[in-house]
Structures are given as C-alpha cells and as structure tokens.
PDB file of C-alpha atoms and ligand atoms in Angstrom:
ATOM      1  CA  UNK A   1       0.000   0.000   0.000  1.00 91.00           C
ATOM      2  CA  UNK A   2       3.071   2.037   0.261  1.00 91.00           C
ATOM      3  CA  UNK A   3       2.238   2.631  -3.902  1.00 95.00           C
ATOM      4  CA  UNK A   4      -1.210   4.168  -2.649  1.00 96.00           C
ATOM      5  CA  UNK A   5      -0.283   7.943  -1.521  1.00 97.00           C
ATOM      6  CA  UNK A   6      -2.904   9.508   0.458  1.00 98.00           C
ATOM      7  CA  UNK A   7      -3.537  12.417   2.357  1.00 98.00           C
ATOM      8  CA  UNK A   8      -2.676  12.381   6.371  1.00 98.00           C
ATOM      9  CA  UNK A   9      -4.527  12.684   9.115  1.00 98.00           C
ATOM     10  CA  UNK A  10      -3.682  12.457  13.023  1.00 99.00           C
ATOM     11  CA  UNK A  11      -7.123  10.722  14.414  1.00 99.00           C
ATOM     12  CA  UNK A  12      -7.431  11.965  18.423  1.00 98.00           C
ATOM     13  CA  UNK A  13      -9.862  10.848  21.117  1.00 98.00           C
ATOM     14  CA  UNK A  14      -9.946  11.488  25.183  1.00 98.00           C
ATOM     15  CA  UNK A  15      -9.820   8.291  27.196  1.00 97.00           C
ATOM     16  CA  UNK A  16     -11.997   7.874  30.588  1.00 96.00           C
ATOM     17  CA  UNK A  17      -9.611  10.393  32.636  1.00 97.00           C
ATOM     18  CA  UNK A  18      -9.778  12.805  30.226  1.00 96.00           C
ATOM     19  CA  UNK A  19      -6.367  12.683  28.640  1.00 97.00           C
ATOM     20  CA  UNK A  20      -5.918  13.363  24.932  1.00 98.00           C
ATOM     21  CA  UNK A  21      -5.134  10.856  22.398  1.00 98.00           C
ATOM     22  CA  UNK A  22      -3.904  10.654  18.875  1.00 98.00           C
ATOM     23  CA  UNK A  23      -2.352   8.973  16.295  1.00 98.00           C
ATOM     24  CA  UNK A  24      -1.385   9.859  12.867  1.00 98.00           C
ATOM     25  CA  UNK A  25      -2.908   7.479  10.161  1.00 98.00           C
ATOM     26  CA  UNK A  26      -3.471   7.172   6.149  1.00 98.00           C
ATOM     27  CA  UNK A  27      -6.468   4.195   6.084  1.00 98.00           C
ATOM     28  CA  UNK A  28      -8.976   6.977   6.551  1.00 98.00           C
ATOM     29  CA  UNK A  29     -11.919   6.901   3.764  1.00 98.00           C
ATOM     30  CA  UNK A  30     -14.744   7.875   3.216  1.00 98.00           C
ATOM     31  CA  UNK A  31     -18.098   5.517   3.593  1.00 98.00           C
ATOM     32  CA  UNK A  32     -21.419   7.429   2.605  1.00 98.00           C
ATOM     33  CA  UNK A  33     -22.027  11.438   1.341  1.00 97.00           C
ATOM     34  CA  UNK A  34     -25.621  10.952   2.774  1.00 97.00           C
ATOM     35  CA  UNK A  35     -25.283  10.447   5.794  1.00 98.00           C
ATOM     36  CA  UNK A  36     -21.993  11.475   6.413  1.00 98.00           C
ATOM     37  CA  UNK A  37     -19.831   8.582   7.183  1.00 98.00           C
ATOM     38  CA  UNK A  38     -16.534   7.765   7.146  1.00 98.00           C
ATOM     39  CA  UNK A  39     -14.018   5.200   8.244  1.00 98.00           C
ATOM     40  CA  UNK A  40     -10.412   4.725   9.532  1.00 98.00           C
ATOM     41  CA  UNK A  41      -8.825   1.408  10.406  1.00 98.00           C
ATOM     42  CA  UNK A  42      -6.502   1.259  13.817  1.00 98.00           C
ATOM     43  CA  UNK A  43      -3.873  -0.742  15.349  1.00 98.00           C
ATOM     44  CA  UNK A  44      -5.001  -2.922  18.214  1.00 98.00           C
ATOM     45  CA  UNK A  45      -1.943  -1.927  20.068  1.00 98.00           C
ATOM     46  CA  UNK A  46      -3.008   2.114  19.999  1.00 98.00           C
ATOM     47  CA  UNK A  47      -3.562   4.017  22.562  1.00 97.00           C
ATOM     48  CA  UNK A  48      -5.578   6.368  20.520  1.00 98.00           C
ATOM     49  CA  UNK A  49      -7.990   3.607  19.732  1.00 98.00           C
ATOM     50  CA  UNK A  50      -8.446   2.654  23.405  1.00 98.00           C
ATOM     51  CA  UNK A  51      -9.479   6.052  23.931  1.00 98.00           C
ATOM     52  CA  UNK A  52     -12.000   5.842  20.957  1.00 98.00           C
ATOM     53  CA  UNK A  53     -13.793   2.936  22.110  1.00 98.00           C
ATOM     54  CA  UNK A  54     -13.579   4.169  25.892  1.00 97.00           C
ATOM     55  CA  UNK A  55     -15.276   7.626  24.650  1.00 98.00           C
ATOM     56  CA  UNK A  56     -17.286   6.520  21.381  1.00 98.00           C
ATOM     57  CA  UNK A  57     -15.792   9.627  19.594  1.00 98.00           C
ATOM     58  CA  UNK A  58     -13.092  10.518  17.439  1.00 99.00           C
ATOM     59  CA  UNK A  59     -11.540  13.599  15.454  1.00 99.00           C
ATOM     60  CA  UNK A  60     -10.102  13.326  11.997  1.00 99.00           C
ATOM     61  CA  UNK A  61      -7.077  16.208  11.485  1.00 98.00           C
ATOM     62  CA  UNK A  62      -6.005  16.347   7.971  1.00 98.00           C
ATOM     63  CA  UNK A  63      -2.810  17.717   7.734  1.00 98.00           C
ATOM     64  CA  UNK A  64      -1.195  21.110   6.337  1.00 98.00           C
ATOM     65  CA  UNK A  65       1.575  20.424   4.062  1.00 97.00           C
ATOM     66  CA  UNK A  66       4.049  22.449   6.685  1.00 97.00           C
ATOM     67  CA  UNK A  67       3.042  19.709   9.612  1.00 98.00           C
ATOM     68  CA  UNK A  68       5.352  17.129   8.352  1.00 98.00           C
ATOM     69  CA  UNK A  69       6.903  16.904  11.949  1.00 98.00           C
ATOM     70  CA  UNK A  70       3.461  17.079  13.341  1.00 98.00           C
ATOM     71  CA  UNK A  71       2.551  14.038  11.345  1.00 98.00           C
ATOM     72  CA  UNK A  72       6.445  12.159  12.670  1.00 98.00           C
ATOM     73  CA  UNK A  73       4.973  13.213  16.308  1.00 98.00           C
ATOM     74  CA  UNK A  74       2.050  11.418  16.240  1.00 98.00           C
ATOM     75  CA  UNK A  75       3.363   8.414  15.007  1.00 98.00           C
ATOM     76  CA  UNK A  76       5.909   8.242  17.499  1.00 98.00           C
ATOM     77  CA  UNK A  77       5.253   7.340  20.898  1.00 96.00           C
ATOM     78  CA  UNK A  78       6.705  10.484  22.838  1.00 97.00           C
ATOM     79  CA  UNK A  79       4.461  10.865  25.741  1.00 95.00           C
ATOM     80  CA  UNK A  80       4.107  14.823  25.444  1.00 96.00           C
ATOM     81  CA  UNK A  81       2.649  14.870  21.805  1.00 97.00           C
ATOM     82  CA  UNK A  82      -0.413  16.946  23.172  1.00 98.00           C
ATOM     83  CA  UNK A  83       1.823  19.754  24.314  1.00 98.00           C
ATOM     84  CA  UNK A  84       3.782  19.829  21.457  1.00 97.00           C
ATOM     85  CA  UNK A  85       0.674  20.844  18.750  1.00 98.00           C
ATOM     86  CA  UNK A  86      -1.771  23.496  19.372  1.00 98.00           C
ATOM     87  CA  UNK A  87      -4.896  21.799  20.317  1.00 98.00           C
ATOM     88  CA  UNK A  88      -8.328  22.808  21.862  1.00 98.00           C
ATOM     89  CA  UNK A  89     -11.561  20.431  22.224  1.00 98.00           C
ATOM     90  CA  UNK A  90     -13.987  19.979  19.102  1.00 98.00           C
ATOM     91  CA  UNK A  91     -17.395  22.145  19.770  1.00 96.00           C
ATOM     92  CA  UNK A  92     -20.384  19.054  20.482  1.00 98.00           C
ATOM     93  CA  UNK A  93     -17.921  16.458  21.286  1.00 98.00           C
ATOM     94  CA  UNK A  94     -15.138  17.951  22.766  1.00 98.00           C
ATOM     95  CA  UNK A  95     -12.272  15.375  20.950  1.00 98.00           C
ATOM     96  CA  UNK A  96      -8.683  17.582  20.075  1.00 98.00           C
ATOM     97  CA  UNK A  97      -9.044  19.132  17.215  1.00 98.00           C
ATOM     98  CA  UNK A  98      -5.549  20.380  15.890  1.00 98.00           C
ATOM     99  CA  UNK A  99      -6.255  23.443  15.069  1.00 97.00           C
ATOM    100  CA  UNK A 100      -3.087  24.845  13.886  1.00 98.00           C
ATOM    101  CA  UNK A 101      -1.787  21.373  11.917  1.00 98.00           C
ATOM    102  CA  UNK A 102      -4.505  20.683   9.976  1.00 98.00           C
ATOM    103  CA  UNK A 103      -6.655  22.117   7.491  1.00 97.00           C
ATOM    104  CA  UNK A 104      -9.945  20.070   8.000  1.00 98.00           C
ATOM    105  CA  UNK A 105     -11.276  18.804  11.087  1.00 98.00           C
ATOM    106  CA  UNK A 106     -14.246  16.575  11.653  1.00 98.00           C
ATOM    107  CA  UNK A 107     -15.971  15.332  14.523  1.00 98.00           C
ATOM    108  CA  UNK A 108     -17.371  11.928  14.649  1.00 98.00           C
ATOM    109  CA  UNK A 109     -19.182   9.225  16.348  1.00 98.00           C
ATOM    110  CA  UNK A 110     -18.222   5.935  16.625  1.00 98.00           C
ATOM    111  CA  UNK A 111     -21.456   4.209  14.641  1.00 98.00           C
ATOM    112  CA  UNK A 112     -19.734   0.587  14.737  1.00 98.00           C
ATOM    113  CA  UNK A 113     -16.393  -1.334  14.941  1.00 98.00           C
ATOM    114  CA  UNK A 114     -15.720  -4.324  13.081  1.00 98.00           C
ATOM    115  CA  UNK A 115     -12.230  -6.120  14.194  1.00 98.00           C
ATOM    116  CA  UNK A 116      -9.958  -7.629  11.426  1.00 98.00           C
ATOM    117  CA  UNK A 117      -6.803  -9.239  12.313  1.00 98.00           C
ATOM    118  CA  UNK A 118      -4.306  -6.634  13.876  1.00 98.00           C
ATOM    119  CA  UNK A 119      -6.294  -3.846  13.132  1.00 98.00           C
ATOM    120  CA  UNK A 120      -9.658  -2.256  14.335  1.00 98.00           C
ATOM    121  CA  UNK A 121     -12.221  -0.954  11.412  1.00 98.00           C
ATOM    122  CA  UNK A 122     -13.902   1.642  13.319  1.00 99.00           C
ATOM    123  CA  UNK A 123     -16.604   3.699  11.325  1.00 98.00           C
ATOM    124  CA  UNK A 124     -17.717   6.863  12.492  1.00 98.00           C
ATOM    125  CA  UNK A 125     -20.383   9.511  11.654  1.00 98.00           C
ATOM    126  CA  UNK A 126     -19.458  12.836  11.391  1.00 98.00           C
ATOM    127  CA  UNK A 127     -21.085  15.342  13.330  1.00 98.00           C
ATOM    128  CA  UNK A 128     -19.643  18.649  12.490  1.00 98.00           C
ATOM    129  CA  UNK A 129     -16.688  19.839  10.507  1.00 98.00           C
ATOM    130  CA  UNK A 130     -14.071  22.573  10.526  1.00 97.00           C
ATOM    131  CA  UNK A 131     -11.879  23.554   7.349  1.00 96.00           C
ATOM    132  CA  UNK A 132      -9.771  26.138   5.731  1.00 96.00           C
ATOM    133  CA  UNK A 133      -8.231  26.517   2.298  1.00 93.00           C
ATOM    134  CA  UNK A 134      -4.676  25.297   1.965  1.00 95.00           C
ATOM    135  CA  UNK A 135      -2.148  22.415   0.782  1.00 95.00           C
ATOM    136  CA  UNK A 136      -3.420  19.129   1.821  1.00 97.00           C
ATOM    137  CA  UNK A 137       0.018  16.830   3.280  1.00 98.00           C
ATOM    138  CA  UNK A 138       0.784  13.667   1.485  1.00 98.00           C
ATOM    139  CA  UNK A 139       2.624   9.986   2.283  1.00 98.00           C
ATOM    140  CA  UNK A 140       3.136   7.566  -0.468  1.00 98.00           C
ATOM    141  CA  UNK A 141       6.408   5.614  -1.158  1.00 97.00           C
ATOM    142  CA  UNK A 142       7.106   5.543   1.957  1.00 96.00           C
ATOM    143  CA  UNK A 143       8.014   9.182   2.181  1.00 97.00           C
ATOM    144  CA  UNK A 144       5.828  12.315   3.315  1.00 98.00           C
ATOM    145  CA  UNK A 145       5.409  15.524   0.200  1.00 97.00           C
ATOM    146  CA  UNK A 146       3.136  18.348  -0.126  1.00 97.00           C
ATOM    147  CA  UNK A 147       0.262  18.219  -2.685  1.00 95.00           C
ATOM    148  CA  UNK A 148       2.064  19.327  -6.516  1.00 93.00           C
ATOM    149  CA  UNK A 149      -0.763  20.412  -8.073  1.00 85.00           C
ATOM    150  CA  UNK A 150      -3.019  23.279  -8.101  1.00 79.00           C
ATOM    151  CA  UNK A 151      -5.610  23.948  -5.446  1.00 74.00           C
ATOM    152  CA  UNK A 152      -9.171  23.162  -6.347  1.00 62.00           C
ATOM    153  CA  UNK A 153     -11.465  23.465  -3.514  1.00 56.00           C
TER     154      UNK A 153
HETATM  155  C1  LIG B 201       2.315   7.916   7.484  1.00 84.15           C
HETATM  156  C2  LIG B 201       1.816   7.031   8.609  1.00 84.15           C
HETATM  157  C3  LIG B 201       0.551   6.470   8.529  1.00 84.15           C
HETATM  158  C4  LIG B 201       0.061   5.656   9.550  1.00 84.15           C
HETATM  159  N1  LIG B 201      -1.198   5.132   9.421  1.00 84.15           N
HETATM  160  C5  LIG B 201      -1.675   4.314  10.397  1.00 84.15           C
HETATM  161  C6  LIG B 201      -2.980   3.765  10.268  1.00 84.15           C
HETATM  162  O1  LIG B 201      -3.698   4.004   9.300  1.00 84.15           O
HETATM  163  N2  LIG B 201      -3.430   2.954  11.279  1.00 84.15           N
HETATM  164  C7  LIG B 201      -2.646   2.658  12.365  1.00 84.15           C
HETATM  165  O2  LIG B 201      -3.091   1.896  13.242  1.00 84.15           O
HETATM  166  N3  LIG B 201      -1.392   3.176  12.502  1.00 84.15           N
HETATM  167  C8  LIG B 201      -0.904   4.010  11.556  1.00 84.15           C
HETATM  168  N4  LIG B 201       0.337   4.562  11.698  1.00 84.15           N
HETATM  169  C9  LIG B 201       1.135   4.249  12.901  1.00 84.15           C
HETATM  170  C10 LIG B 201       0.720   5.099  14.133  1.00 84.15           C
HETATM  171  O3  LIG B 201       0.733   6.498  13.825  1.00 84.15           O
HETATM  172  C11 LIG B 201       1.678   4.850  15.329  1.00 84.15           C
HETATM  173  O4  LIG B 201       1.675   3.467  15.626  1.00 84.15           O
HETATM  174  C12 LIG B 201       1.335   5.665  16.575  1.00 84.15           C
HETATM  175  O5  LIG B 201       2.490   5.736  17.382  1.00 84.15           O
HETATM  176  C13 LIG B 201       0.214   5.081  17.428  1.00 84.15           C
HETATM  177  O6  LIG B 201       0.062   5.902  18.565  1.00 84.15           O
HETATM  178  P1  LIG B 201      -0.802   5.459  19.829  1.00 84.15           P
HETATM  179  O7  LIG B 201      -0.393   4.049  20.221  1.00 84.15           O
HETATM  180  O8  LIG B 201      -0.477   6.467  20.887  1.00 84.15           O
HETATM  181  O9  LIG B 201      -2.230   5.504  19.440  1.00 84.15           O
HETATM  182  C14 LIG B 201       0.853   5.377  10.681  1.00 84.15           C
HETATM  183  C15 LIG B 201       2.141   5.944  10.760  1.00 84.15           C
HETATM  184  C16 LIG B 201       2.612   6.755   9.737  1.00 84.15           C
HETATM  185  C17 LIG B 201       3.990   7.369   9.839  1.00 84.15           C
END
C-alpha cells in the first residue's frame, strides 16, 4: 500500500480520565455522502484507539503540508505529543481538534467497529466539521510531500 499515496490525518480521542489521544494514520476513507460517514482502520496496540472505544468519539485532522513533523509526532510514541501541537476540544464532542496542523477537522461518532486481524475498522459519523483553504500533506512511497498540483477546492 506504500504505492497508494494519500492524504494524512492524526485521528485523536480522550480516554476515561480525560487525557488526549492521537495517532497519525493514512487508512482513513470515506463511507457514505448521505449520511456522512466515514471510516479509519486502527492498530489494536493504539492508545488512541483505546481512547476511541472508551469515549465513542473521534476527530479526523487532515494535515497542512508544513506539519510534516506534526505528522512524525504522532506516530511516534513520545508521551508529550499533546503539548507539542496546538490543540483545543472539538465544539459538540469535545475530541482535540488540531487546530493549527490541519486544514480540516471533523468530529465523529463511533457508529460501529468491526475487528480484522491486527487492526480495528472503526466507522464513524461525522457530526460537524471545521476547514480552511490550503495544501493538503501527502505519504506515499514511503516518504511524506506536499500536494504538486493546483488547489481546487
Ligand atoms: C504515514 C503514517 C501512517 C500511519 N497510518 C496508520 C494507520 O492508518 N493505522 C494505524 O493503526 N497506525 C498508523 N500509523 C502508525 C501510528 O501512527 C503509530 O503506531 C502511533 O504511534 C500510534 O500511537 P498510539 O499508540 O499512541 O495511538 C501510521 C504511521 C505513519 C507514519
């Protein structure tokens, strides 16, 4: 899948005590337009997920082409990432939304989780969503790069 570039996103939850959460991850895609669904397959191993299925809520951060280290961060398993990136909580569901990394944020609800191997399916609907104009971050090849083309949206 390393042939397959996609965009990035860090996925963040709070667990039970309130602590923050997140991960960054490319198996995000979307499920349904109508209604709004989308889904993102974790790690059994994650802490992020834990906190997903503790809380039943997620947020998806797709990254800004400049957050390449914000992207390293969250796949990393420094203990500080939360006070590293400029976070606050999402408006109904209060999950960390990375304000400052990312140029679209969404909100979701876990709706169901199907496990597969290694790896959690966990699909979500999305409840409300955030987003500003600018170059979407990319991994493929193994390797992170900035979108080359023009912007559309
Ligand atoms: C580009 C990239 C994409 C990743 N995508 C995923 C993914 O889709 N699912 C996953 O479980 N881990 C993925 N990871 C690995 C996690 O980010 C990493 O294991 C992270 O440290 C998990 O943190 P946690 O245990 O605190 O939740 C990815 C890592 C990188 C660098």
């Amino acid at each position: 899948m390393s042939a397959f570039p996609t965009g990035v996103a860090v996925i963040t939850a709070v667990d039970a005590a309130d602590r923050p959460h997140g991960m960054t991850c490319t198996s995000l895609t979307s499920v349904t337009v109508s209604p709004p669904i989308l889904l993102t397959c974790l790690d059994v191993r994650s802490g992020t997920l834990g906190a997903v299925l503790d809380s039943g809520a997620f947020a998806v951060n797709l990254l800004r082409a400049d957050s390449r280290r914000t992207a390293e961060l969250f796949a990393s398993a420094a203990p500080d990432r939360f006070d590293r990136a400029a976070w606050r909580p999402s408006r109904l569901l209060g999950v960390p939304w990375l304000h400052a990394d990312s140029f679209a944020r969404a909100e979701c609800a876990v709706k169901k989780t199907v496990d597969v191997g290694d790896h959690v399916i966990v699909i979500g609907g999305v409840v409300s969503i955030d987003q500003e104009r600018d170059v979407p971050l990319l991994y493929g090849l193994s390797g992170f790069a900035p979108w080359p083309g023009e912007m559309a949206l």
